[in-house]
Short mmCIF file of C-alpha atoms in Angstrom, two decimals:
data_model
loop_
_atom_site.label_atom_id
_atom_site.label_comp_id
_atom_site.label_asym_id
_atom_site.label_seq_id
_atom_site.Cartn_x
_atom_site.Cartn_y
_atom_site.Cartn_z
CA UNK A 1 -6.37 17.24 -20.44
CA UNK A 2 -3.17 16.06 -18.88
CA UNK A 3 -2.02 15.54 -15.29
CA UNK A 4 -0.02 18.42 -15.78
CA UNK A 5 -2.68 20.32 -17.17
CA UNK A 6 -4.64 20.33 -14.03
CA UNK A 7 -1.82 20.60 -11.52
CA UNK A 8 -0.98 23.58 -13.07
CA UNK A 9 -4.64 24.80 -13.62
CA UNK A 10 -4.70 24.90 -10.01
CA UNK A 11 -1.27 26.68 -8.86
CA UNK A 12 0.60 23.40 -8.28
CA UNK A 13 4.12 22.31 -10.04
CA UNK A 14 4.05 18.66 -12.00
CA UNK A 15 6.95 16.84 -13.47
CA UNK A 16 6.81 13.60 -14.96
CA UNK A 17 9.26 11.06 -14.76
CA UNK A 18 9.10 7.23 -15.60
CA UNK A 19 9.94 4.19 -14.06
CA UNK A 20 11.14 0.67 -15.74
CA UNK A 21 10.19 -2.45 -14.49
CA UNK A 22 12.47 -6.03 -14.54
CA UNK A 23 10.40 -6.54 -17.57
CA UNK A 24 10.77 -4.03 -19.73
CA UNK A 25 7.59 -1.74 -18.89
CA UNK A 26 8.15 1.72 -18.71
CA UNK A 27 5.47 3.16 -16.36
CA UNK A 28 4.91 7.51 -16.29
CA UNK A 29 4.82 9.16 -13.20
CA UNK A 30 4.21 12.81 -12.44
CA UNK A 31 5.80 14.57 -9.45
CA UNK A 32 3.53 16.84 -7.86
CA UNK A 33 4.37 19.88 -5.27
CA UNK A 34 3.35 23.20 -3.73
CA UNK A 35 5.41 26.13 -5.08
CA UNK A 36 5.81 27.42 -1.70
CA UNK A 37 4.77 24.83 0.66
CA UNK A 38 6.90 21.62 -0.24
CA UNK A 39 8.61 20.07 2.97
CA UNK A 40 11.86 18.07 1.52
CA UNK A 41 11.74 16.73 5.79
CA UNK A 42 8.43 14.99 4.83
CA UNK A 43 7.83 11.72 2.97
CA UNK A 44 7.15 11.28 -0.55
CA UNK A 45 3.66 10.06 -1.35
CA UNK A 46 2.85 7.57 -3.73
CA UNK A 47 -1.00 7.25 -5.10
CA UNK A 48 -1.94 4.47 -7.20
CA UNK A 49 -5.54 4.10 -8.80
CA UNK A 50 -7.42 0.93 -9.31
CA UNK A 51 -8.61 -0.98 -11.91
CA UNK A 52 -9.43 0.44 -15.38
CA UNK A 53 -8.50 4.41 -13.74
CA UNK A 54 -5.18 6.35 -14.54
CA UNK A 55 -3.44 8.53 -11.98
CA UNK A 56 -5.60 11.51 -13.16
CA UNK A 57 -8.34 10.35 -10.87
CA UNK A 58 -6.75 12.00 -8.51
CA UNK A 59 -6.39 15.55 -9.96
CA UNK A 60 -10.16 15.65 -11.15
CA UNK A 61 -11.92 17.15 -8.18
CA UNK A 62 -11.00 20.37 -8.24
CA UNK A 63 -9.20 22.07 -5.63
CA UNK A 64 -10.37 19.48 -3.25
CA UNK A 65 -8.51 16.70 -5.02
CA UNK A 66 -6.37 14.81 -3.16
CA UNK A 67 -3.27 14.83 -5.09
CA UNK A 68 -3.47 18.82 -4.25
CA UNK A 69 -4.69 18.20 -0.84
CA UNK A 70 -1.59 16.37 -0.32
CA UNK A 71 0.74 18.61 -1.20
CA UNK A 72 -0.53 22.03 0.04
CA UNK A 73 0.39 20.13 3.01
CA UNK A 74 3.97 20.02 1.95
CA UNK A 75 4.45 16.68 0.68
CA UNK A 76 5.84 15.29 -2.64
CA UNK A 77 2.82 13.46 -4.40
CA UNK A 78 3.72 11.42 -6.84
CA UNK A 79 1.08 10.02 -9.24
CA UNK A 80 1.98 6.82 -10.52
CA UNK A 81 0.70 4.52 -13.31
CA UNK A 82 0.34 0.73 -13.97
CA UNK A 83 2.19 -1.00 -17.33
CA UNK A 84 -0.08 -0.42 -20.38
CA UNK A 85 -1.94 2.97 -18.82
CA UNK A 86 0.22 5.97 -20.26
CA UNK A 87 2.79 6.17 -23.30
CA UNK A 88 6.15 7.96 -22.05
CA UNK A 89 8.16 9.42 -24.73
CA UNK A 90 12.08 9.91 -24.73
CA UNK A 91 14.21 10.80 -27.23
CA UNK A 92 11.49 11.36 -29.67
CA UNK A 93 10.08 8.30 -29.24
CA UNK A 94 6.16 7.22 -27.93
CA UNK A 95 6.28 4.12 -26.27
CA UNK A 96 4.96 1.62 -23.32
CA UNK A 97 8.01 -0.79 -23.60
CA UNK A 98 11.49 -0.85 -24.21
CA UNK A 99 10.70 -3.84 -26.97
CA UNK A 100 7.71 -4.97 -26.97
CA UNK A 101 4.83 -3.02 -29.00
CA UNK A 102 1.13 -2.86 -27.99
CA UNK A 103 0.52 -5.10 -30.72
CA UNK A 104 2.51 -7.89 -29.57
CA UNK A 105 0.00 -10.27 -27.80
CA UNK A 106 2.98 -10.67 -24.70
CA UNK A 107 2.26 -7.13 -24.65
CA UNK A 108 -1.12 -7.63 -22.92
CA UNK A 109 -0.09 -10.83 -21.24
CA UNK A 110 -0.54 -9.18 -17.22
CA UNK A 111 -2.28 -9.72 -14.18
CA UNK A 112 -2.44 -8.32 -10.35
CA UNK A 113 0.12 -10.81 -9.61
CA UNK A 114 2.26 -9.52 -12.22
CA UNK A 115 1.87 -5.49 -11.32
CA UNK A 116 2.64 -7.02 -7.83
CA UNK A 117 5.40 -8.71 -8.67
CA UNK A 118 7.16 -6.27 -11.56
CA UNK A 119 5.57 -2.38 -11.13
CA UNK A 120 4.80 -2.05 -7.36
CA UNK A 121 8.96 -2.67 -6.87
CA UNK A 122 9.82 -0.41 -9.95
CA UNK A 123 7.42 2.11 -8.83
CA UNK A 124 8.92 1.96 -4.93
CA UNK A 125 12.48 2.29 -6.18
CA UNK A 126 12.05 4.87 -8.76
CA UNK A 127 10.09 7.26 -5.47
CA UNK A 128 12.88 6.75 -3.67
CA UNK A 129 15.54 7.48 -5.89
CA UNK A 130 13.53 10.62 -7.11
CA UNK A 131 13.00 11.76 -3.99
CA UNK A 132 15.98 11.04 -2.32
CA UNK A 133 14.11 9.31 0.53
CA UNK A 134 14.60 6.32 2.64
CA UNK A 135 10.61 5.64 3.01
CA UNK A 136 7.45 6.63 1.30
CA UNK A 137 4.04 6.67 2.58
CA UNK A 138 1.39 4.22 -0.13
CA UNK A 139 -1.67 5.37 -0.81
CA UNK A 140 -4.00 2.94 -3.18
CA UNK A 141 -7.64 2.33 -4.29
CA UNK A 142 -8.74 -0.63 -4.68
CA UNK A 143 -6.60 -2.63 -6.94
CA UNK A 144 -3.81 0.22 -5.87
CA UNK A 145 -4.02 -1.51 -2.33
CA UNK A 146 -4.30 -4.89 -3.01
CA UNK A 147 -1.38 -4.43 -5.85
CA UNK A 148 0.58 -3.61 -2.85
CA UNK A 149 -0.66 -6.02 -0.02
CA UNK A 150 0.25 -8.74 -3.06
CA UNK A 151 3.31 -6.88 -3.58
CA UNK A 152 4.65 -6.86 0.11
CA UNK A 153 4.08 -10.75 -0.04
CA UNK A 154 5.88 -11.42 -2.84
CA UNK A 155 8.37 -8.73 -1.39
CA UNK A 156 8.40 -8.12 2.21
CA UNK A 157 11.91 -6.47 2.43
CA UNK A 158 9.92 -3.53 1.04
CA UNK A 159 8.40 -3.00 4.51
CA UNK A 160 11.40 -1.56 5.50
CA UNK A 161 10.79 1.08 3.00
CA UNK A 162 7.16 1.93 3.75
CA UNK A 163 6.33 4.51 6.48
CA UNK A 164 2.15 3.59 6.13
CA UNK A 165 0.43 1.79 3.51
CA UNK A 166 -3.33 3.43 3.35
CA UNK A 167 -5.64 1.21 1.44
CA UNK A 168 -8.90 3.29 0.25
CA UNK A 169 -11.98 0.81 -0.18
CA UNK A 170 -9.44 -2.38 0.36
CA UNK A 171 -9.65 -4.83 -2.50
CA UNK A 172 -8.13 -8.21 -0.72
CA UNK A 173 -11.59 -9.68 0.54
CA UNK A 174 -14.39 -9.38 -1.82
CA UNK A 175 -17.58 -7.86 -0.60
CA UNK A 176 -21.37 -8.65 -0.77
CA UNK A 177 -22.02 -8.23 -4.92
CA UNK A 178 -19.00 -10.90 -5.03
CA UNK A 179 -21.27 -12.84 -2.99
CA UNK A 180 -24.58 -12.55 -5.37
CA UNK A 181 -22.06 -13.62 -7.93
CA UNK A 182 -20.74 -16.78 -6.79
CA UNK A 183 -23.84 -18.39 -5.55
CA UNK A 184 -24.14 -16.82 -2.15
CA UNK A 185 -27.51 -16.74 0.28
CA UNK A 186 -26.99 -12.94 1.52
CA UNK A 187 -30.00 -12.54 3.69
CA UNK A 188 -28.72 -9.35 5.28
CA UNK A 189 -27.41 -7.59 2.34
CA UNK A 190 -29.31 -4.37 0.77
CA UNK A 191 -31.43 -4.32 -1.73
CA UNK A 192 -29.11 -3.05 -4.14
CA UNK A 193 -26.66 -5.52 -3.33
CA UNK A 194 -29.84 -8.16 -3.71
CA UNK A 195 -30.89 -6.86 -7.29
CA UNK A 196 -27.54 -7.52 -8.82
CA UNK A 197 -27.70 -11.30 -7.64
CA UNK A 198 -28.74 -12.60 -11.12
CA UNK A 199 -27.57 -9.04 -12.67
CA UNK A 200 -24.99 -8.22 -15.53
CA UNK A 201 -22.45 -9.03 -12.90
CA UNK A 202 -23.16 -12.08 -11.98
CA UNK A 203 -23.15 -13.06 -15.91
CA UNK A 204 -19.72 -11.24 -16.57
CA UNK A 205 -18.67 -13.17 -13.70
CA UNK A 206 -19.90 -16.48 -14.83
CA UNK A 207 -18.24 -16.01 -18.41
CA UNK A 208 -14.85 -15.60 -17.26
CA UNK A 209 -14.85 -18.10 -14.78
CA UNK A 210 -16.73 -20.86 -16.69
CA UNK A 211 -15.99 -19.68 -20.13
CA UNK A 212 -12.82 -18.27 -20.80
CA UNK A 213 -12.55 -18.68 -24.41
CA UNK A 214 -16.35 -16.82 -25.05
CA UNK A 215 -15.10 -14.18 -22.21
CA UNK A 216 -11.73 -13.31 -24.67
CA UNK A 217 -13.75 -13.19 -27.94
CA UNK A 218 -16.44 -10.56 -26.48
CA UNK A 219 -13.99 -8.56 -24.16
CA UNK A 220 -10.91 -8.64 -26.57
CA UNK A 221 -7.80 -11.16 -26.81
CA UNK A 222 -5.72 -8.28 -25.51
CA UNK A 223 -6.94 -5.14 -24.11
CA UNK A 224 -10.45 -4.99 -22.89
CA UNK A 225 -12.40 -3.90 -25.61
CA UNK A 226 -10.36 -1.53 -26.85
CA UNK A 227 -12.81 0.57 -28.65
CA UNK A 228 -13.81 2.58 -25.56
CA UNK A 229 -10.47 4.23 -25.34
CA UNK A 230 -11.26 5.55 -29.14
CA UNK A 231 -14.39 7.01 -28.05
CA UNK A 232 -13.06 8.45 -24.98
CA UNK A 233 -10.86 10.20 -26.96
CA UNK A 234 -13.20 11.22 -30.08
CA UNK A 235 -16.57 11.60 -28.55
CA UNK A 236 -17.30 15.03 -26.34
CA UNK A 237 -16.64 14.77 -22.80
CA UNK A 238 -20.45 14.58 -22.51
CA UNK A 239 -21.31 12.25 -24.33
CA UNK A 240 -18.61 9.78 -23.57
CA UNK A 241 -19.37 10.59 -19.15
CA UNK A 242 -23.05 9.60 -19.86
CA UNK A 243 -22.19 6.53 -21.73
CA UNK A 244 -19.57 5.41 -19.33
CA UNK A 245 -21.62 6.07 -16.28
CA UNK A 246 -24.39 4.25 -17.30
CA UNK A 247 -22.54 1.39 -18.27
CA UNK A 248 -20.33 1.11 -14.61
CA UNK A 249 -23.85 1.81 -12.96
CA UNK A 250 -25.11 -1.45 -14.71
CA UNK A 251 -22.20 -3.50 -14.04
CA UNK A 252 -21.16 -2.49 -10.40
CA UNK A 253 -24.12 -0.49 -8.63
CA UNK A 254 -22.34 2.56 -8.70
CA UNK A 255 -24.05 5.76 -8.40
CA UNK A 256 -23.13 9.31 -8.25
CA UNK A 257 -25.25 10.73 -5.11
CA UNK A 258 -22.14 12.07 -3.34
CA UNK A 259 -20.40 13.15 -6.59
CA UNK A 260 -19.95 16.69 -7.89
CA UNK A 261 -22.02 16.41 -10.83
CA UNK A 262 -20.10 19.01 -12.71
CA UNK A 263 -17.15 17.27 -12.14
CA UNK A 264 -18.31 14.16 -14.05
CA UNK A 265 -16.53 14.94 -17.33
CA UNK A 266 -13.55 15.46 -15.71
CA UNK A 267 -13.97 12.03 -14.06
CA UNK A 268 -14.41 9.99 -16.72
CA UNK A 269 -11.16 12.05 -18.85
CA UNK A 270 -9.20 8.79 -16.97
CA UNK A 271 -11.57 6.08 -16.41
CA UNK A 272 -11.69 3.89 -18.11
CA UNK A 273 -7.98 3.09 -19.10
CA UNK A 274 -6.66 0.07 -20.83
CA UNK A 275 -6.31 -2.88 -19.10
CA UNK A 276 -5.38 -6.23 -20.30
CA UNK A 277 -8.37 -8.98 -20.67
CA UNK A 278 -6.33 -11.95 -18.62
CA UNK A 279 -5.80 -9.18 -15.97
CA UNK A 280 -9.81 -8.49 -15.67
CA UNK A 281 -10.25 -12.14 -15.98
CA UNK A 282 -8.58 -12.90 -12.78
CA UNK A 283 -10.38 -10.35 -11.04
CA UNK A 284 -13.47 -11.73 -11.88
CA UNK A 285 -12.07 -15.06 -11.14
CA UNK A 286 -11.06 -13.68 -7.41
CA UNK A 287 -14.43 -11.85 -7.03
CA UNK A 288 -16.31 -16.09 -7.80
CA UNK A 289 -13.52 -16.95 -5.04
CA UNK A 290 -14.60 -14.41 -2.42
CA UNK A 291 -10.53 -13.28 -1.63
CA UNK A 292 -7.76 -12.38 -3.64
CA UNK A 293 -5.59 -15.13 -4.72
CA UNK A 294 -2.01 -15.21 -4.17
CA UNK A 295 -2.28 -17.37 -7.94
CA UNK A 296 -4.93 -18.34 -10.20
CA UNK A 297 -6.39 -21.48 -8.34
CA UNK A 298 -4.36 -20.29 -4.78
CA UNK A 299 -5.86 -19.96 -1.51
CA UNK A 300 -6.18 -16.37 -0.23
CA UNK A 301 -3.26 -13.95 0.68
CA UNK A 302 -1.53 -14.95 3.68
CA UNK A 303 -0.33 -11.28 5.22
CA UNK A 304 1.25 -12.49 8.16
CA UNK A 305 4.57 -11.41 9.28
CA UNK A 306 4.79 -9.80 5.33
CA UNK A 307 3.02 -6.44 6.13
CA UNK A 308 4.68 -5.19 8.99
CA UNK A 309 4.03 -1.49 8.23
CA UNK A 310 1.63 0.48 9.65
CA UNK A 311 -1.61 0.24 7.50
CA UNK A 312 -4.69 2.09 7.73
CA UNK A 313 -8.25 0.59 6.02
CA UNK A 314 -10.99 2.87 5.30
CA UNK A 315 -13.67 1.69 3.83
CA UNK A 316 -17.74 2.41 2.75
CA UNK A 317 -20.58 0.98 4.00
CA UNK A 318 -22.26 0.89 0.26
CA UNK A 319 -19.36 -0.48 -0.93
CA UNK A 320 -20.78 -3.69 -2.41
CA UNK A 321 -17.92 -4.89 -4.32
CA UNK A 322 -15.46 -5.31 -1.84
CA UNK A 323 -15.18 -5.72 2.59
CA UNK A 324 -13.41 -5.54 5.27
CA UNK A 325 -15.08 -7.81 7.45
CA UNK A 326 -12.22 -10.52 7.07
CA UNK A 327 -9.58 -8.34 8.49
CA UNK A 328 -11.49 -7.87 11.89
CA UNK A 329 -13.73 -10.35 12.74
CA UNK A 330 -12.69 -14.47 13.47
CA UNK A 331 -16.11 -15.71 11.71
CA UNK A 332 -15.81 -13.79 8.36
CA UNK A 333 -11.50 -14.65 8.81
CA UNK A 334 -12.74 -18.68 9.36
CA UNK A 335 -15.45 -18.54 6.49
CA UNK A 336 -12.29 -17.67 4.12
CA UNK A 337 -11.28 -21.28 4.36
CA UNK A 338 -15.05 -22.35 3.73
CA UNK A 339 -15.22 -21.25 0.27
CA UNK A 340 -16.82 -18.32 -1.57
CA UNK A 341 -19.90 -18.56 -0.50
CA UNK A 342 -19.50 -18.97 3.18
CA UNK A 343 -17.32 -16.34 3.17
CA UNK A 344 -19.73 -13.74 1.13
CA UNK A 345 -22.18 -14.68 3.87
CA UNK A 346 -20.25 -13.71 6.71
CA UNK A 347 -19.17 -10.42 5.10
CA UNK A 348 -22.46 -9.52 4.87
CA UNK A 349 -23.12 -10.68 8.36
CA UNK A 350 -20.52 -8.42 9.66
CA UNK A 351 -21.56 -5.39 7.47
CA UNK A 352 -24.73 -5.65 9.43
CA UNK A 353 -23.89 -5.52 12.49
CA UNK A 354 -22.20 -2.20 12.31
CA UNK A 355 -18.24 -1.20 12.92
CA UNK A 356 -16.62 -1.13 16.15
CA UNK A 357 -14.55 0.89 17.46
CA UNK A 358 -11.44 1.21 19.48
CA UNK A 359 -8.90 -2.07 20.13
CA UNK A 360 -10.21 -5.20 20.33
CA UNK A 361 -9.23 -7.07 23.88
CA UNK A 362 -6.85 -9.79 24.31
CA UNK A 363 -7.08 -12.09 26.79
CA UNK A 364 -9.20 -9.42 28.73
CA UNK A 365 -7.31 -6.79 28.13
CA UNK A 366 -7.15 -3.58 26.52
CA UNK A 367 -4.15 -3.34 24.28
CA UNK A 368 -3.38 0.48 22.51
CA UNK A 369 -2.90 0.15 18.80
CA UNK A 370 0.64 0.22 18.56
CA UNK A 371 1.51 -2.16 21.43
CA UNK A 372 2.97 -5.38 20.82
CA UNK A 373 4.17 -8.65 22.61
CA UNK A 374 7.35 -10.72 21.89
CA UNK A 375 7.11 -8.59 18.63
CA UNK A 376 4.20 -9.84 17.60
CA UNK A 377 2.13 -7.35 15.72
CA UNK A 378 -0.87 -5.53 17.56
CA UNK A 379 -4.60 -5.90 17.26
CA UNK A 380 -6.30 -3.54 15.12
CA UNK A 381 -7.31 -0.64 16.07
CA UNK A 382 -11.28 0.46 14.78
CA UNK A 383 -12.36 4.03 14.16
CA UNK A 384 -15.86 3.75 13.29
CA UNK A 385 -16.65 7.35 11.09
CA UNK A 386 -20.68 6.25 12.03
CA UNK A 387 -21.27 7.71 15.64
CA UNK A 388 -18.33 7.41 17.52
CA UNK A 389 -19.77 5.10 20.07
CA UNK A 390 -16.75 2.67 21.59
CA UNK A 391 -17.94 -1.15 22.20
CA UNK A 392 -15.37 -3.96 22.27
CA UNK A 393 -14.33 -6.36 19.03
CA UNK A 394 -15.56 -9.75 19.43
CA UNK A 395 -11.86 -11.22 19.36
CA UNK A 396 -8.13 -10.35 18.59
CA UNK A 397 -6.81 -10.24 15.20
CA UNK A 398 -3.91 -12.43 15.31
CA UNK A 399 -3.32 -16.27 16.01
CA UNK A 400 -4.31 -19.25 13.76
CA UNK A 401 -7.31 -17.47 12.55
CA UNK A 402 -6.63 -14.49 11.41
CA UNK A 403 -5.88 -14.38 7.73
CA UNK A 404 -4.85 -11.34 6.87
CA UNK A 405 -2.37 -10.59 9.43
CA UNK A 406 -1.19 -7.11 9.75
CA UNK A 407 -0.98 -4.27 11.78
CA UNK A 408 -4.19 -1.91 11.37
CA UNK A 409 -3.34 1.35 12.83
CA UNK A 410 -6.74 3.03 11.53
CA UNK A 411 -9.60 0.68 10.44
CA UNK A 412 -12.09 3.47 9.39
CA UNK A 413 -15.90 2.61 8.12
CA UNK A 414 -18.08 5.86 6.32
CA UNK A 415 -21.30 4.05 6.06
CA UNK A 416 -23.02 6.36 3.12
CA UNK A 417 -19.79 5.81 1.00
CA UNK A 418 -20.14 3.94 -2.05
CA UNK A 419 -16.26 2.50 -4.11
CA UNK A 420 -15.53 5.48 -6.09
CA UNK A 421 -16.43 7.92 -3.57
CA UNK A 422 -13.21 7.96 -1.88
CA UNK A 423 -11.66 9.59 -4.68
CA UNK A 424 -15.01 11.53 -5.69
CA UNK A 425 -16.94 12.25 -2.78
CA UNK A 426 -17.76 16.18 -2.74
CA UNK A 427 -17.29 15.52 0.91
CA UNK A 428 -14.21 13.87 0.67
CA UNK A 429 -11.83 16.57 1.80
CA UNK A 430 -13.42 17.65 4.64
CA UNK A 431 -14.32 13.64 6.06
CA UNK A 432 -11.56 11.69 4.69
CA UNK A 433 -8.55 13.69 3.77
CA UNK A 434 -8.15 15.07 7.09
CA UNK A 435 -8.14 11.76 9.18
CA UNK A 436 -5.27 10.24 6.47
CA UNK A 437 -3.34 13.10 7.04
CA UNK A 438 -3.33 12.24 10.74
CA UNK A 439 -2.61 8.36 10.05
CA UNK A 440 1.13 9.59 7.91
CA UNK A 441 1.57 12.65 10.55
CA UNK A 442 0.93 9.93 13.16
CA UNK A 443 3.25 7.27 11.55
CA UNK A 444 5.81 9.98 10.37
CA UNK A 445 6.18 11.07 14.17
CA UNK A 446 6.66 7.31 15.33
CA UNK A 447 9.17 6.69 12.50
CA UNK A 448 10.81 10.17 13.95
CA UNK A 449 10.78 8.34 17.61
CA UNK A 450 12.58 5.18 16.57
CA UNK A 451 15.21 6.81 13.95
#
């Protein structure tokens, strides 16, 4: 099934469109609305999967998916796609590039810096233009944020353009299992988080890192393994959800306890998706680093004074692949400049220790989430989804130490919540959906205030 084919399914209108990148990529899009309910005063919203998903994760949950959550609340959702995901045909024609084909080897030649770089920009600009809208609210998992934390560095004009950027399981900082990979003592991490210390992971981790040339003759010179995407298409929805399950339950330590099981097939109908082998290369290479990189031996990704948006973090407390410990506590933002494995240690340090919540002080003093000094960004502000129980952070978030500088208007922790469940969680509508609603309402309003 299609996009389109489950908008409909469900009483909501779908249009594709495409977008072209500076390079020549033409990336589909679908344009999804309420019949009834669509607000032209509101924002568009852009959602943007993560690695190895298409935009159809976000239409698989039923009527609680969040694509259709979105816009029975009035907005314009538009589902958008990386270079390489979906064919768009015009005039006739079935293609992923205005010249290149997916044969050519250039064709494959990607990375997050390059989606950063090339498709977040395209993908802004064609929203906006589509819409006819001065700002857009950003909604990614995983690689969708981090494409677009990378993206606001390499482009930071495009602030201007962003009413909130909401980053679902935030991919910058990597978590715990990133730790087990590159060498890390975790004393504090669980046990599933132990096991996979010498597991598959660390191994897949290893080869790409240490041997690239082994890594592209088992994975693919191009495309990773392309076979999959055959038997996604040929074998029955099944058959292909068992295999794929097991086989991202053996890699990551994934599970589906808060998944819908009969909603599994439907899942798996858009993961995987083709990605190019350099581009999981250099996650794997980031994941043995412990941080993003802004390039392929760089340092991690400076955010400050380049997101100046509101942004909102929400992440899961069984989330073992990536963390959010950098963005709010000085250790785990010092350990960054440690190395890998000091920094994987911290993490889990942090992860222990529970999420705070409410503004951190500075200089003794309470400071509300959107104040700010001499322009300076504010702290971050820490909803903990555990108890509700207010204590204070252990220090601000900006100065010489913070690395990833940026203005946290939400900083949200579900501690069951594993990395897919924030697009699969049965639960998800009634715990998560709600509380991003508030964070565009919220940000809408303010945007309302200063225009």
């Amino acid at each position: 099934m299609r996009v389109a084919d489950y908008a409909r399914h469900h009483g909501f209108e779908c249009t594709p469109s495409f977008a072209h990148t500076d390079d020549g990529f033409v990336l589909a899009i679908d344009r999804i609305t309420h019949p009834t309910r669509y607000d032209a005063s509101k924002p568009p919203i852009v959602l943007m999967h993560g690695l190895f998903q298409g935009s159809g994760v976000f239409v698989t949950s039923g009527p609680h998916s969040l694509a259709f959550f979105l816009a029975e609340h009035g907005f314009a959702v538009y589902l958008a796609n990386n270079r390489c995901d979906r064919a768009v045909t015009t005039f006739g024609k079935t293609s992923h590039h205005t010249l290149r084909s997916r044969r050519d080897p250039t064709f494959w030649d990607w990375t997050l810096s390059t989606l950063a770089k090339h498709d977040f920009p395209a993908i802004v600009a064609h929203v906006l233009a589509n819409a006819k809208a001065e700002k857009l609210v950003w909604i990614g998992h995983s690689q969708g944020n981090a494409q677009a934390f990378l993206g606001l560095h390499y482009h930071p004009h495009l602030n201007a353009h962003l009413v909130a950027l909401i980053a679902l399981a935030p991919a910058l900082f990597m978590g715990p299992l990133a730790g087990h990979a590159g060498s890390a003592t975790c004393p504090h991490a669980t046990a599933a988080a132990r096991a996979a210390r010498e597991g598959p992971f660390a191994h897949l981790v290893h080869l790409a890192t240490n041997r690239p040339d082994t890594f592209a003759t088992v994975f693919g010179p191009a495309s990773v393994v392309p076979v999959m995407h055959h038997a996604q298409r040929l074998l029955p929805a099944p058959v292909f959800t068992a295999l794929a399950y097991r086989m991202f339950k053996y890699l990551f330590g994934w599970t589906d306890r808060h998944w819908a099981h009969d909603r599994k097939p439907h899942y798996f109908q858009f993961t995987p998706r083709p990605v190019s082998t350099r581009s999981l290369a250099e996650w794997l290479g980031n994941v043995k680093a412990g941080y993003v990189r802004v390039m392929a031996a760089g340092g991690p990704v400076d955010l400050d004074g380049k997101v100046t948006c509101p942004t909102a973090l929400f992440s899961g407390g069984r989330d073992f692949l990536v963390t959010t410990a950098p963005f709010r506590d000085a250790k785990a933002r010092r350990a960054m400049r440690y190395g890998a494995a000091a920094a994987a240690a911290a993490a889990c340090a942090v992860g222990e220790e529970g999420i705070r919540r409410g503004p951190p002080r500075v200089g003794g003093a309470r400071h509300a989430p959107h104040d700010s000094a001499c322009g300076v960004p504010s702290p971050v502000a820490a909803a903990d989804a555990k108890d509700g129980a207010e204590s204070d952070a252990d220090s601000a978030v900006n100065g010489d130490d913070h690395v990833g500088g940026f203005r946290a208007v939400r900083d949200v922790t579900l501690p069951e919540y594993e990395h897919m469940d924030f697009l699969w969680a049965k639960d998800a509508h009634m715990r998560l959906w709600p509380e991003m609603l508030r964070v565009i309402d919220e940000a809408w309003a303010a945007e309302g205030r200063r225009g």
